[in-house]
Short mmCIF file of C-alpha atoms in Angstrom, two decimals:
data_model
loop_
_atom_site.label_atom_id
_atom_site.label_comp_id
_atom_site.label_asym_id
_atom_site.label_seq_id
_atom_site.Cartn_x
_atom_site.Cartn_y
_atom_site.Cartn_z
CA MET A 1 -26.64 55.16 -31.46
CA SER A 2 -25.79 54.88 -27.79
CA ASP A 3 -23.09 57.18 -26.40
CA ARG A 4 -21.57 53.99 -25.02
CA PHE A 5 -19.95 53.37 -28.40
CA ASP A 6 -18.42 56.85 -28.77
CA SER A 7 -15.04 55.74 -27.43
CA LEU A 8 -15.17 52.65 -29.64
CA LEU A 9 -15.67 54.72 -32.78
CA ARG A 10 -13.00 57.14 -31.60
CA ILE A 11 -10.27 54.49 -31.40
CA LEU A 12 -11.24 53.00 -34.76
CA SER A 13 -11.20 56.43 -36.40
CA VAL A 14 -7.41 56.57 -36.15
CA ASP A 15 -5.05 54.51 -38.28
CA THR A 16 -2.92 52.35 -35.96
CA THR A 17 -1.36 50.10 -38.58
CA THR A 18 1.70 48.34 -37.17
CA GLY A 19 4.51 50.88 -37.01
CA VAL A 20 2.31 53.95 -36.54
CA GLU A 21 0.41 52.85 -33.43
CA HIS A 22 1.36 56.11 -31.68
CA ARG A 23 -1.26 57.91 -33.78
CA GLY A 24 -4.03 56.31 -31.75
CA GLU A 25 -2.58 56.82 -28.30
CA ALA A 26 -4.66 59.91 -27.42
CA ALA A 27 -7.90 58.13 -28.29
CA LEU A 28 -6.90 54.98 -26.44
CA ARG A 29 -6.23 56.91 -23.25
CA THR A 30 -9.97 57.68 -23.00
CA LEU A 31 -11.02 54.02 -22.78
CA LEU A 32 -10.85 53.98 -18.98
CA PRO A 33 -11.53 56.89 -16.62
CA GLU A 34 -8.62 58.61 -14.91
CA HIS A 35 -10.37 58.23 -11.55
CA GLY A 36 -9.67 54.72 -10.30
CA TRP A 37 -7.13 53.73 -12.93
CA HIS A 38 -3.40 54.35 -13.27
CA LEU A 39 -2.13 54.50 -16.85
CA GLU A 40 1.45 53.43 -17.45
CA GLU A 41 3.46 53.56 -20.67
CA GLN A 42 5.84 50.78 -21.73
CA PRO A 43 8.26 52.02 -24.41
CA VAL A 44 8.73 49.57 -27.27
CA SER A 45 10.46 51.40 -30.14
CA ASP A 46 10.56 54.98 -31.43
CA ASP A 47 7.20 56.55 -30.47
CA ARG A 48 5.48 53.19 -30.13
CA LYS A 49 4.45 52.05 -26.66
CA ASN A 50 2.20 49.63 -24.81
CA LEU A 51 -0.47 51.06 -22.51
CA LEU A 52 -1.15 49.46 -19.13
CA TRP A 53 -4.07 50.31 -16.85
CA THR A 54 -3.85 49.20 -13.21
CA THR A 55 -5.66 49.92 -9.94
CA ASP A 56 -4.23 50.36 -6.46
CA GLU A 57 -4.23 46.56 -6.05
CA ALA A 58 -1.92 44.07 -7.74
CA PRO A 59 -3.83 42.14 -10.41
CA ARG A 60 -4.61 38.47 -10.42
CA VAL A 61 -6.08 38.67 -13.93
CA LEU A 62 -4.57 40.52 -16.90
CA LEU A 63 -6.86 41.39 -19.80
CA THR A 64 -4.82 42.03 -22.91
CA THR A 65 -4.99 42.45 -26.66
CA HIS A 66 -3.26 44.46 -29.37
CA TYR A 67 -4.16 47.79 -30.88
CA ASP A 68 -2.03 47.60 -34.00
CA THR A 69 -3.81 46.52 -37.17
CA VAL A 70 -2.91 45.21 -40.59
CA PRO A 71 -2.97 47.54 -43.60
CA PRO A 72 -4.75 49.09 -45.35
CA TYR A 73 -6.67 51.35 -42.99
CA VAL A 74 -10.46 51.12 -43.36
CA PRO A 75 -12.47 53.86 -41.55
CA PRO A 76 -15.26 52.75 -39.22
CA ARG A 77 -18.99 52.89 -39.71
CA ILE A 78 -21.98 51.37 -37.92
CA GLU A 79 -24.83 49.96 -39.99
CA ASP A 80 -27.74 47.89 -38.71
CA GLY A 81 -26.00 47.08 -35.44
CA VAL A 82 -22.75 46.00 -37.10
CA LEU A 83 -19.44 47.79 -36.68
CA HIS A 84 -17.34 47.83 -39.86
CA GLY A 85 -13.73 48.95 -40.28
CA ARG A 86 -10.15 48.05 -39.59
CA GLY A 87 -9.72 46.85 -36.04
CA ALA A 88 -13.44 46.18 -35.53
CA CYS A 89 -12.71 42.63 -34.37
CA ASP A 90 -8.91 42.49 -34.67
CA ALA A 91 -8.53 43.84 -32.15
CA LYS A 92 -9.49 47.39 -31.09
CA GLY A 93 -13.11 46.36 -30.66
CA ILE A 94 -11.90 43.66 -28.30
CA LEU A 95 -9.81 46.19 -26.37
CA TRP A 96 -12.94 48.32 -25.92
CA ALA A 97 -14.84 45.28 -24.58
CA MET A 98 -12.02 44.48 -22.17
CA CYS A 99 -12.01 48.03 -20.82
CA GLN A 100 -15.78 47.86 -20.36
CA ALA A 101 -15.31 44.61 -18.44
CA ALA A 102 -12.51 45.96 -16.27
CA GLU A 103 -14.56 48.98 -15.27
CA ALA A 104 -17.54 46.73 -14.51
CA CYS A 105 -15.33 44.59 -12.25
CA ARG A 106 -14.06 47.65 -10.42
CA ALA A 107 -17.61 48.91 -9.98
CA ARG A 108 -18.47 45.57 -8.36
CA GLY A 109 -15.55 45.84 -5.94
CA GLU A 110 -13.00 43.67 -7.74
CA HIS A 111 -9.86 45.72 -8.26
CA ARG A 112 -7.40 42.86 -8.90
CA VAL A 113 -7.50 43.30 -12.65
CA ALA A 114 -5.29 45.11 -15.17
CA VAL A 115 -5.66 45.90 -18.87
CA LEU A 116 -2.72 45.80 -21.26
CA ALA A 117 -2.86 47.13 -24.84
CA VAL A 118 0.19 46.13 -26.87
CA VAL A 119 1.68 47.11 -30.20
CA GLY A 120 3.23 44.93 -32.87
CA GLU A 121 1.16 41.75 -32.67
CA GLU A 122 0.55 41.71 -36.40
CA THR A 123 4.27 41.47 -37.16
CA HIS A 124 6.86 40.32 -34.60
CA SER A 125 5.06 40.69 -31.23
CA ASP A 126 7.63 43.24 -30.09
CA GLY A 127 5.02 44.83 -27.81
CA ALA A 128 4.29 41.54 -26.06
CA LYS A 129 8.00 40.83 -25.67
CA ALA A 130 8.51 44.27 -24.12
CA ALA A 131 5.56 43.70 -21.79
CA VAL A 132 6.98 40.42 -20.51
CA LYS A 133 10.34 42.07 -19.91
CA ALA A 134 8.67 44.89 -17.95
CA LEU A 135 6.18 42.80 -15.97
CA GLU A 136 7.71 39.39 -15.33
CA GLY A 137 8.06 38.99 -11.57
CA ARG A 138 6.31 42.27 -10.79
CA TRP A 139 3.04 40.67 -9.68
CA PRO A 140 3.63 37.35 -7.88
CA ASP A 141 -0.13 36.80 -7.52
CA LEU A 142 -0.93 37.25 -11.22
CA ARG A 143 -2.59 34.00 -12.23
CA TYR A 144 -4.25 34.37 -15.63
CA VAL A 145 -3.64 36.20 -18.90
CA ILE A 146 -6.81 36.57 -20.98
CA ASP A 147 -5.80 37.42 -24.53
CA GLY A 148 -8.42 38.81 -26.89
CA GLU A 149 -8.57 37.55 -30.47
CA PRO A 150 -11.64 36.96 -32.67
CA THR A 151 -12.97 33.52 -31.70
CA ASP A 152 -16.73 34.10 -32.06
CA ASN A 153 -16.81 34.45 -28.25
CA GLY A 154 -15.83 30.81 -27.88
CA PHE A 155 -12.97 29.45 -25.78
CA LEU A 156 -9.94 27.99 -27.53
CA ARG A 157 -8.18 25.01 -25.98
CA GLY A 158 -4.93 25.75 -27.75
CA ALA A 159 -3.20 27.15 -30.80
CA LEU A 160 -0.94 25.81 -33.48
CA GLY A 161 2.66 26.94 -33.47
CA VAL A 162 4.50 28.40 -36.43
CA LEU A 163 7.71 27.68 -38.27
CA GLY A 164 8.86 30.16 -40.89
CA LEU A 165 11.52 29.41 -43.49
CA GLU A 166 13.18 31.29 -46.33
CA ILE A 167 14.60 29.20 -49.17
CA GLU A 168 17.01 30.54 -51.80
CA ALA A 169 18.39 29.10 -55.04
CA THR A 170 21.17 30.33 -57.34
CA GLY A 171 21.28 29.79 -61.11
CA CYS A 172 23.60 30.51 -64.02
CA GLY A 173 21.78 33.43 -65.64
CA GLY A 174 22.27 32.12 -69.21
CA HIS A 175 20.10 32.15 -72.32
CA SER A 176 16.95 30.10 -71.81
CA ALA A 177 17.34 28.49 -75.27
CA TYR A 178 20.27 26.50 -73.86
CA PRO A 179 19.13 25.08 -70.49
CA GLU A 180 21.91 22.51 -70.63
CA ARG A 181 24.41 25.32 -69.99
CA GLY A 182 23.39 25.67 -66.35
CA PRO A 183 20.60 25.58 -63.78
CA SER A 184 17.69 27.98 -63.42
CA ALA A 185 17.27 29.21 -59.86
CA VAL A 186 13.50 29.33 -60.35
CA HIS A 187 13.40 25.69 -61.46
CA ASP A 188 15.53 24.56 -58.51
CA LEU A 189 13.39 26.56 -56.10
CA LEU A 190 10.12 25.19 -57.49
CA HIS A 191 11.45 21.64 -57.16
CA ALA A 192 12.41 22.24 -53.52
CA LEU A 193 8.99 23.69 -52.78
CA GLU A 194 7.24 20.75 -54.41
CA VAL A 195 9.30 18.34 -52.31
CA LEU A 196 8.09 20.11 -49.17
CA ARG A 197 4.49 20.37 -50.38
CA SER A 198 4.38 16.66 -51.24
CA GLU A 199 5.46 15.59 -47.76
CA SER A 200 2.96 14.17 -45.27
CA TRP A 201 3.49 16.45 -42.30
CA PRO A 202 2.63 15.39 -38.72
CA VAL A 203 -0.91 15.19 -37.36
CA ASP A 204 -1.50 15.59 -33.62
CA GLU A 205 -4.50 14.21 -31.74
CA THR A 206 -5.16 17.53 -29.99
CA PHE A 207 -3.96 20.11 -32.48
CA GLY A 208 -4.74 18.36 -35.78
CA PRO A 209 -2.64 18.51 -38.96
CA THR A 210 0.50 20.52 -39.64
CA THR A 211 -0.05 22.67 -42.73
CA LEU A 212 2.29 24.50 -45.10
CA ASN A 213 1.75 27.75 -46.98
CA VAL A 214 4.18 29.18 -49.54
CA GLY A 215 3.41 32.85 -49.10
CA LEU A 216 6.00 34.69 -51.20
CA ILE A 217 8.04 33.82 -54.29
CA SER A 218 10.46 36.07 -56.17
CA GLY A 219 13.16 35.53 -58.77
CA GLY A 220 14.28 35.71 -62.35
CA ASP A 221 15.24 38.55 -64.68
CA ALA A 222 13.33 37.97 -67.90
CA VAL A 223 11.17 35.34 -69.55
CA ASN A 224 14.01 34.24 -71.86
CA VAL A 225 16.76 34.10 -69.24
CA LEU A 226 17.67 31.23 -66.93
CA ALA A 227 17.07 32.75 -63.50
CA ARG A 228 20.16 33.79 -61.57
CA ALA A 229 18.38 33.90 -58.19
CA ALA A 230 15.05 32.95 -56.64
CA LYS A 231 13.66 33.08 -53.14
CA ALA A 232 10.55 31.87 -51.34
CA ALA A 233 9.13 32.56 -47.88
CA LEU A 234 6.93 29.90 -46.37
CA MET A 235 5.21 29.18 -43.10
CA PHE A 236 4.20 25.97 -41.40
CA ARG A 237 1.36 25.95 -38.89
CA VAL A 238 2.77 23.24 -36.66
CA SER A 239 0.76 20.84 -34.51
CA VAL A 240 3.92 19.30 -33.05
CA PRO A 241 7.12 20.94 -31.78
CA GLY A 242 8.65 23.10 -34.49
CA SER A 243 12.01 21.38 -34.06
CA GLN A 244 10.44 18.14 -35.31
CA VAL A 245 9.14 19.78 -38.49
CA LEU A 246 12.40 21.65 -39.01
CA ALA A 247 14.42 18.46 -38.75
CA ARG A 248 12.32 16.80 -41.44
CA ALA A 249 12.50 19.89 -43.69
CA GLU A 250 16.29 19.92 -43.37
CA GLU A 251 16.40 16.23 -44.26
CA LEU A 252 14.27 16.79 -47.38
CA LEU A 253 16.23 19.83 -48.53
CA GLY A 254 19.65 18.47 -47.63
CA ASP A 255 20.60 17.12 -51.06
CA LEU A 256 18.92 19.85 -53.10
CA PRO A 257 20.77 22.87 -54.61
CA VAL A 258 19.15 25.41 -52.29
CA SER A 259 19.95 27.15 -49.02
CA TRP A 260 17.52 27.99 -46.25
CA ARG A 261 17.16 29.77 -42.95
CA GLN A 262 14.60 29.78 -40.15
CA THR A 263 12.76 33.10 -39.74
CA THR A 264 10.43 32.36 -36.83
CA SER A 265 9.33 29.52 -34.60
CA SER A 266 6.86 28.80 -31.82
CA ASP A 267 5.49 25.50 -30.55
CA PRO A 268 1.81 24.56 -30.16
CA LEU A 269 0.35 26.01 -26.98
CA ARG A 270 -2.41 24.72 -24.70
CA PHE A 271 -4.79 27.25 -23.13
CA TRP A 272 -6.76 27.21 -19.91
CA THR A 273 -10.48 26.69 -20.46
CA PRO A 274 -13.46 26.23 -18.15
CA GLU A 275 -14.57 22.66 -17.70
CA ASP A 276 -17.40 21.25 -19.81
CA VAL A 277 -17.44 23.98 -22.47
CA PRO A 278 -16.96 23.40 -26.21
CA THR A 279 -13.50 24.41 -27.39
CA GLU A 280 -11.58 24.66 -30.65
CA VAL A 281 -7.95 25.00 -31.71
CA ALA A 282 -6.70 28.26 -33.21
CA ARG A 283 -4.73 28.00 -36.43
CA PHE A 284 -3.73 31.66 -36.27
CA GLY A 285 -0.93 33.16 -34.21
CA SER A 286 -1.12 35.59 -31.31
CA ASP A 287 0.94 37.13 -28.53
CA LEU A 288 0.23 34.29 -26.09
CA PRO A 289 3.44 32.31 -26.80
CA TYR A 290 5.20 35.25 -25.11
CA LEU A 291 2.56 36.45 -22.64
CA LYS A 292 2.17 32.97 -21.14
CA ALA A 293 5.25 33.83 -19.09
CA LEU A 294 3.00 36.08 -16.98
CA GLY A 295 0.18 33.66 -16.20
CA ALA A 296 -2.01 30.80 -17.41
CA PRO A 297 -3.04 31.64 -20.99
CA ILE A 298 -6.69 32.04 -22.01
CA GLN A 299 -7.97 33.10 -25.43
CA ILE A 300 -11.46 34.29 -26.30
CA GLY A 301 -12.97 37.24 -28.12
CA PRO A 302 -15.84 38.50 -30.28
CA GLY A 303 -15.93 38.45 -34.06
CA SER A 304 -14.74 35.97 -36.65
CA ILE A 305 -11.14 35.34 -37.65
CA HIS A 306 -12.43 34.84 -41.18
CA VAL A 307 -13.26 38.54 -41.59
CA ALA A 308 -10.15 39.78 -39.78
CA HIS A 309 -7.49 41.11 -42.18
CA THR A 310 -10.13 41.58 -44.91
CA SER A 311 -11.62 44.69 -46.51
CA HIS A 312 -14.96 43.77 -44.91
CA GLU A 313 -13.73 43.36 -41.32
CA GLN A 314 -16.70 43.70 -38.97
CA VAL A 315 -18.26 42.68 -35.67
CA VAL A 316 -21.82 42.71 -34.36
CA LEU A 317 -22.17 45.27 -31.58
CA THR A 318 -24.17 42.88 -29.39
CA ASP A 319 -21.28 40.40 -29.70
CA LEU A 320 -18.92 43.09 -28.38
CA GLU A 321 -21.28 43.71 -25.47
CA ARG A 322 -21.52 39.99 -24.84
CA ALA A 323 -17.71 39.79 -24.85
CA ALA A 324 -17.56 42.51 -22.20
CA GLU A 325 -19.89 40.40 -20.04
CA ILE A 326 -17.80 37.26 -20.62
CA TYR A 327 -14.57 39.06 -19.71
CA ALA A 328 -16.15 40.56 -16.58
CA ASP A 329 -17.68 37.28 -15.39
CA LEU A 330 -14.47 35.38 -16.09
CA THR A 331 -12.33 37.96 -14.29
CA LEU A 332 -14.60 38.00 -11.24
CA ARG A 333 -14.38 34.21 -11.08
CA LEU A 334 -10.64 33.86 -11.64
CA ALA A 335 -9.57 36.73 -9.39
CA GLN A 336 -10.87 34.94 -6.29
#
């Protein structure tokens, strides 16, 4: 196996699950040579920090992705030209490709590029938020933010937004043989969820349908007890402004014996794409709703979103190399 992939294997050999990203910092520092690059640290929380590589020139293009991963950690291996392991395509493999591209640009005389590796994308994007706070206004000539996520090396024209809700119900806690004595929180919660699931949510011409997933449900004390409390966490992938979906959800839930609160929200986002290239819409979230404050958002990266977050996460090495070429060519074009 080529020595070219040594640094790639090195960064995947360390568990950087969200919250313990600092464990991989030493390996990440080797992705770009000290000669020609300045490495800055952006504190986020505790020992967690973003890493930013810059040259002596202010960037016009920012290459960025995250180096935190979802649990559980899966160690890397290469078999038959395929890299397996946690972070292979989401997104430490992408970070490696971006660093390869940045160094290729510098070797060809284009120094107006920077690379940003952030923490926390898999949870609350606290790394991206810290980056915007640190960088907004610093580089007036920064034009584009290229965010790496697994898109099979295809450009995305936009991404759905999200709307997260928590719904709670309260019951009487009595004997289940006498349901007439009071409500069951579980029953009330299930009814509220079915009302939401039965609704025809908006469809947008560009972004497609709004979808709903009930991800977590908890409640009850025993099989023969009317539940005293029940809770559900759900997430909409919104193709229209989240406020529109929230207003309809509030209307549907208004007369039901439940309470609710919003946990997260972001609106659909359009990305910059080259003309006359096939594009798709991302249903998954990313840091771009925050990083767009720094420049026109672009999203493209190697690997499939359908293997990200799975026990068989993987990416073809030639796709990583192709991504490095795409990032380099795109940066050289956009930096002019």
